Coordinates of C-alpha atoms in Angstrom, one line a residue:
X63 CA 41.5 5.3 71.3
X64 CA 38.2 8.0 70.0
X65 CA 34.8 7.4 71.9
X66 CA 33.1 9.6 70.6
X67 CA 30.2 8.0 68.6
X68 CA 30.4 4.4 69.8
X69 CA 27.0 2.5 70.1
X70 CA 25.7 5.4 68.0
X71 CA 24.9 2.6 65.0
X72 CA 22.6 0.7 67.9
X73 CA 20.9 3.9 68.9
X74 CA 19.9 5.0 66.0
X75 CA 19.0 1.1 65.2
X76 CA 16.5 1.0 68.2
X77 CA 15.0 4.6 66.7
X78 CA 10.6 3.6 66.0
X79 CA 11.4 4.3 62.4
X80 CA 13.3 5.2 59.9
X81 CA 11.3 8.5 58.8
X82 CA 15.2 11.7 59.3
X83 CA 12.4 13.8 61.0
X84 CA 11.9 10.9 64.0
X85 CA 15.5 10.4 64.1
X86 CA 17.8 12.7 66.2
X87 CA 21.7 12.4 64.9
X88 CA 22.3 14.4 67.4
X89 CA 21.6 13.0 70.0
X90 CA 22.9 9.3 68.7
X91 CA 25.9 10.6 68.4
X92 CA 26.2 11.9 72.1
X93 CA 23.4 8.6 74.3
X94 CA 25.8 5.9 72.0
X95 CA 28.3 6.7 73.2
X96 CA 27.9 6.0 76.4
X97 CA 26.3 2.7 75.3
X98 CA 29.2 1.3 74.5
X99 CA 32.9 3.2 76.2
X100 CA 34.5 0.5 74.9
X101 CA 35.3 1.2 70.8
X102 CA 34.7 3.8 68.6
X103 CA 34.7 2.4 65.3
X104 CA 32.7 4.0 63.2
X105 CA 29.9 4.7 66.3
X106 CA 30.8 7.7 63.8
X107 CA 29.2 6.6 60.8
X108 CA 26.5 3.8 62.1
X109 CA 23.8 6.7 60.6
X110 CA 24.3 5.0 58.2
X111 CA 22.0 1.6 59.4
X112 CA 18.9 4.0 59.3
X113 CA 19.9 7.3 57.2
X114 CA 22.3 6.7 54.7
X115 CA 22.0 8.1 51.4
X116 CA 22.0 5.8 48.4
X117 CA 25.7 5.2 46.9
X118 CA 26.1 2.0 44.9
X119 CA 25.8 3.4 41.7
X120 CA 29.5 4.5 41.6
X121 CA 28.4 6.4 38.3
X122 CA 27.3 9.0 40.3
X123 CA 30.3 10.0 41.8
X124 CA 32.0 11.1 38.7
X125 CA 28.3 12.2 37.3
X126 CA 28.1 14.7 40.5
X127 CA 27.2 18.4 39.3
X128 CA 28.4 21.1 41.7
X129 CA 25.0 22.0 43.6
X130 CA 23.6 25.1 43.8
X131 CA 23.9 26.7 47.1
X132 CA 20.8 28.8 46.9
X133 CA 19.6 24.7 47.4
X134 CA 16.7 23.2 45.4
X135 CA 13.0 24.1 45.5
X136 CA 10.2 22.5 48.0
X137 CA 9.7 18.6 47.2
X138 CA 12.9 18.2 45.6
X139 CA 15.9 16.2 47.4
X140 CA 19.5 17.3 45.8
X141 CA 22.2 14.5 47.7
X142 CA 25.0 15.9 49.2
X143 CA 29.2 14.3 48.2
X144 CA 30.7 11.5 49.4
X145 CA 33.9 12.3 49.3
X146 CA 33.9 15.9 49.4
X147 CA 34.1 18.3 52.2
X148 CA 31.0 20.9 51.2
X149 CA 31.1 22.8 54.3
X150 CA 33.1 25.5 56.1
X151 CA 33.3 25.7 59.9
X152 CA 34.7 28.4 61.9
X153 CA 35.9 27.5 66.1
X154 CA 32.7 29.5 67.8
X155 CA 30.5 29.6 70.9
X156 CA 34.0 27.5 72.5
X157 CA 34.0 25.0 69.9
X158 CA 36.6 23.9 67.2
X159 CA 35.9 21.6 65.2
X160 CA 37.5 18.2 64.9
X161 CA 36.0 15.8 62.9
X162 CA 34.2 15.9 59.5
X163 CA 31.5 13.2 58.6
X164 CA 29.8 12.7 54.4
X165 CA 27.4 11.5 53.7
X166 CA 24.1 11.9 51.1
X167 CA 22.1 12.9 53.7
X168 CA 23.8 15.3 55.9
X169 CA 27.1 16.0 56.4
X170 CA 27.7 15.9 60.8
X171 CA 30.9 18.2 62.4
X172 CA 32.4 16.7 65.8
X173 CA 32.7 20.2 67.6
X174 CA 35.6 19.9 70.4
X175 CA 36.2 22.5 73.8
X176 CA 38.5 25.1 72.5
X177 CA 39.9 26.0 76.3
X178 CA 40.3 22.3 76.4
X179 CA 40.4 19.6 73.6
X180 CA 40.1 16.9 73.5
X181 CA 38.3 13.3 71.0
X182 CA 35.3 13.8 72.5
X183 CA 32.6 15.6 70.7
X184 CA 30.3 18.4 73.2
X185 CA 28.8 19.7 70.7
X186 CA 27.6 18.8 67.0
X187 CA 26.5 20.1 63.7
X188 CA 25.1 18.5 61.2
X189 CA 24.3 20.1 57.4
X190 CA 21.2 17.7 56.1
X191 CA 20.9 17.7 52.1
X192 CA 19.0 20.0 50.2
X193 CA 14.8 19.8 50.6
X194 CA 15.4 16.7 53.0
X195 CA 13.8 19.1 56.1
X196 CA 11.3 22.0 56.3
X197 CA 11.0 24.8 58.7
X198 CA 10.2 23.4 62.3
X199 CA 7.1 24.4 63.5
X200 CA 5.5 27.9 64.3
X201 CA 5.8 27.1 68.6
X202 CA 9.6 26.9 68.7
X203 CA 11.5 29.4 69.7
X204 CA 12.6 31.7 67.4
X205 CA 16.4 33.2 67.9
X206 CA 18.1 36.0 66.1
X207 CA 18.2 35.5 62.5
X208 CA 22.1 34.3 60.6
X209 CA 22.5 36.6 57.1
X210 CA 18.9 37.2 57.2
X211 CA 17.7 33.2 57.6
X212 CA 15.5 31.8 61.0
X213 CA 16.7 30.3 64.0
X214 CA 15.1 28.4 66.1
X215 CA 15.7 26.1 69.5
X216 CA 14.1 22.9 68.7
X217 CA 15.0 21.0 72.5
X218 CA 16.2 21.7 75.4
X219 CA 16.9 19.7 78.2
X220 CA 19.5 19.2 80.9
X221 CA 22.0 16.9 78.4
X222 CA 21.1 19.0 75.2
X223 CA 20.7 22.2 73.5
X224 CA 19.7 21.7 70.2
X225 CA 19.6 24.4 67.2
X226 CA 18.1 24.5 63.4
X227 CA 18.6 27.2 61.0
X228 CA 17.9 26.8 57.2
X229 CA 22.3 28.2 56.2
X230 CA 20.9 28.3 52.3
X231 CA 17.2 28.2 50.8
X232 CA 15.0 25.6 51.5
X233 CA 18.0 23.6 53.1
X234 CA 18.8 23.2 56.7
X235 CA 21.1 22.2 59.6
X236 CA 21.5 21.6 63.5
X237 CA 24.1 22.8 66.0
X238 CA 23.2 21.1 69.5
X239 CA 25.4 21.6 73.0
X240 CA 26.0 19.2 74.8
X241 CA 28.1 21.0 77.8
X242 CA 26.9 22.9 81.0
X243 CA 23.5 24.4 80.7
X244 CA 24.3 28.1 81.1
X245 CA 24.3 30.0 77.7
X246 CA 23.7 26.5 75.5
X247 CA 21.5 27.9 73.1
X248 CA 23.1 31.6 72.2
X249 CA 26.4 29.4 71.9
X250 CA 24.9 26.8 69.3
X251 CA 23.6 29.6 67.4
X252 CA 26.9 30.8 67.4
X253 CA 29.0 27.7 65.7
X254 CA 25.1 27.4 63.5
X255 CA 26.7 30.4 62.4
X256 CA 29.9 29.7 61.7
X257 CA 29.3 27.6 59.5
X258 CA 29.0 28.0 55.5
X259 CA 28.5 26.2 52.4
X260 CA 31.6 26.3 49.8
X261 CA 31.0 26.1 46.5
X262 CA 33.1 23.7 45.4
X263 CA 33.4 21.1 47.7
X264 CA 37.3 20.5 49.0
X265 CA 37.6 17.0 47.3
X266 CA 38.6 14.3 50.0
X267 CA 41.1 10.7 50.5
X268 CA 41.1 9.1 53.2
X269 CA 45.0 6.9 53.6
X270 CA 44.6 3.5 53.4
X271 CA 42.6 0.7 51.6
X272 CA 41.0 -2.7 52.1
X273 CA 39.6 -5.3 49.4
X274 CA 37.2 -4.8 47.8
X275 CA 36.0 -9.4 47.9
X276 CA 35.7 -8.2 51.4
X277 CA 32.6 -7.1 51.4
X278 CA 29.1 -7.6 50.1
X279 CA 28.8 -8.1 46.1
X280 CA 26.6 -4.6 46.6
X281 CA 28.8 -2.5 48.5
X282 CA 29.9 0.5 48.6
X283 CA 30.9 3.8 50.4
X284 CA 28.5 5.6 51.5
X285 CA 29.7 7.9 54.5
X286 CA 33.4 9.1 55.0
X287 CA 34.7 10.5 58.0
X288 CA 38.4 12.8 58.2
X289 CA 39.6 15.0 60.3
X290 CA 39.0 18.7 60.4
X291 CA 41.6 20.6 61.9
X292 CA 44.7 19.3 63.8
X293 CA 43.4 17.7 67.3
X294 CA 42.3 13.6 65.4
X295 CA 43.7 11.6 63.1
X296 CA 41.8 9.6 62.3
X297 CA 39.6 8.3 58.7
X298 CA 37.0 5.3 58.7
X299 CA 34.7 4.5 55.4
X300 CA 31.0 2.9 56.4
X301 CA 30.0 0.9 53.7
X302 CA 26.8 -1.2 52.5
X303 CA 24.4 -2.4 50.0
X304 CA 21.6 0.3 49.3
X305 CA 17.7 -0.2 49.4
X306 CA 16.7 0.4 45.7
X307 CA 13.0 1.0 46.8
X308 CA 14.4 3.8 49.7
X309 CA 17.9 4.8 48.1
X310 CA 18.2 6.5 51.9
X311 CA 17.8 3.3 53.8
X312 CA 20.1 0.9 54.2
X313 CA 20.5 -3.2 54.9
X314 CA 23.8 -3.3 56.7
X315 CA 26.6 -1.8 57.8
X316 CA 30.8 -2.6 57.3
X317 CA 33.3 -0.3 58.4
X318 CA 37.0 0.1 57.7
X319 CA 40.0 2.4 59.6
X320 CA 43.0 3.6 61.0
X321 CA 43.5 5.5 63.6
X322 CA 46.7 6.2 66.1
X323 CA 46.1 4.1 69.7
X324 CA 45.9 5.3 72.7
X325 CA 48.1 4.0 74.8
X326 CA 45.3 2.7 77.7
X327 CA 44.7 0.3 74.4
X328 CA 46.0 -3.2 74.7
X329 CA 45.6 -6.8 72.8
X330 CA 44.3 -9.2 73.9
X331 CA 44.8 -11.7 71.1
X332 CA 46.6 -11.4 67.7
X333 CA 45.0 -11.6 63.8
X334 CA 47.4 -12.7 60.9
X335 CA 50.5 -12.5 63.6
X336 CA 50.2 -9.2 64.9
X337 CA 48.9 -7.8 68.5
X338 CA 45.2 -6.6 67.8
X339 CA 42.2 -6.3 70.3
X340 CA 38.9 -8.6 69.3
X341 CA 35.2 -7.1 70.9
X342 CA 32.1 -9.4 71.1
X343 CA 33.2 -10.7 67.6
X344 CA 32.1 -7.6 65.8
X345 CA 34.9 -5.2 66.3
X346 CA 38.6 -5.7 65.8
X347 CA 41.9 -3.9 65.9
X348 CA 44.8 -5.1 64.4
X349 CA 48.3 -2.9 65.2
X350 CA 51.3 -2.3 63.7
X351 CA 49.9 -0.9 60.4
X352 CA 52.2 1.4 59.4
X353 CA 53.4 5.0 60.9
X354 CA 51.6 4.6 64.3
X355 CA 48.4 3.8 63.1
X356 CA 45.9 0.9 63.9
X357 CA 43.3 -0.7 61.1
X358 CA 39.6 -0.9 62.8
X359 CA 37.1 -2.4 61.6
X360 CA 33.1 -3.3 62.4
X361 CA 31.0 -6.1 60.9
X362 CA 28.1 -8.5 61.1
X363 CA 28.4 -11.9 60.0
X364 CA 28.3 -13.6 57.5
X365 CA 31.5 -10.9 57.1
X366 CA 34.9 -11.7 58.4
X367 CA 35.6 -8.4 60.8
X368 CA 38.9 -10.2 61.4
X369 CA 40.0 -10.6 58.1
X370 CA 39.0 -6.7 57.6
X371 CA 41.3 -5.3 59.9
X372 CA 44.0 -8.2 59.1
X373 CA 43.7 -6.3 55.7
X374 CA 43.2 -2.3 55.4
X375 CA 46.8 -1.6 53.7
X376 CA 48.8 2.2 54.0
X377 CA 48.8 3.7 50.1
X378 CA 50.8 6.6 51.5
X379 CA 51.1 10.2 49.5
X380 CA 47.7 11.7 49.4
X381 CA 45.7 8.5 49.9
X382 CA 42.2 7.4 47.7
X383 CA 38.6 7.9 47.4
X384 CA 38.4 4.5 45.9
X385 CA 39.4 2.4 49.1
X386 CA 37.8 -0.8 48.2
X387 CA 39.8 -2.6 45.5

């Protein structure tokens, strides 16, 4: 089981405040991976606990217009799609993408080594929605521009180097590299250079459904994780209710998904008569879903994590963009 993002939700919930300027999603991914080594379940998508965008109003999905590549004027925030991959990411800097995460505030890509690929993120790219972030302070170290747009080093220590660049007008992204310190800034810039926003997003689906009745009445999908490339086979959705006063913040997080279990994953109980793993009462995995998959769920009381994991059902075919049914 992929452990890249375990503990990300915890890392973000312990952030000093809820402004996107104070939260490093890239850093939370990396630090969270060391917080709870055992569990992945929606670690990637755990950012929704602090900064996920509103998605409780389903009509917004159907009415969403294709965003202009140039981005909005200053002071206006334009959300990204949840059920559409809006960025293409190449192989660059010694990395290749293997996971893509979508949300209305940001899209995120996990990358691994090209030479020795694993399901472990050694670089993370985060593309923030147009109008959400601004240029860094003028004191930041500037690198060679990308297509005439500025690139800066905004963080560098023994654990990671992070660069930020303007991928479109008033639209910023970051790339964090966690490998050997030699040349990390240049490698991060190469990754950024390989990322381009699409004029027409690629539609996304997940190959499972789960009953809506198992979630809160105001809950809806706020983030989606899908494979990007041939290295990964995990799909997950994060479900939450958005704060009506502050639509970029949600009050709770639940997740459901599927993955192909690794050999080291051993059942410690049964759920609905099937072998399962229950970890701390908040995470559950049920084996034998079909097609070699196991089902995952993460939930906090009063929701029933075991019931959610047991109810995950494969769709077959092309999948769905309406997994809550």
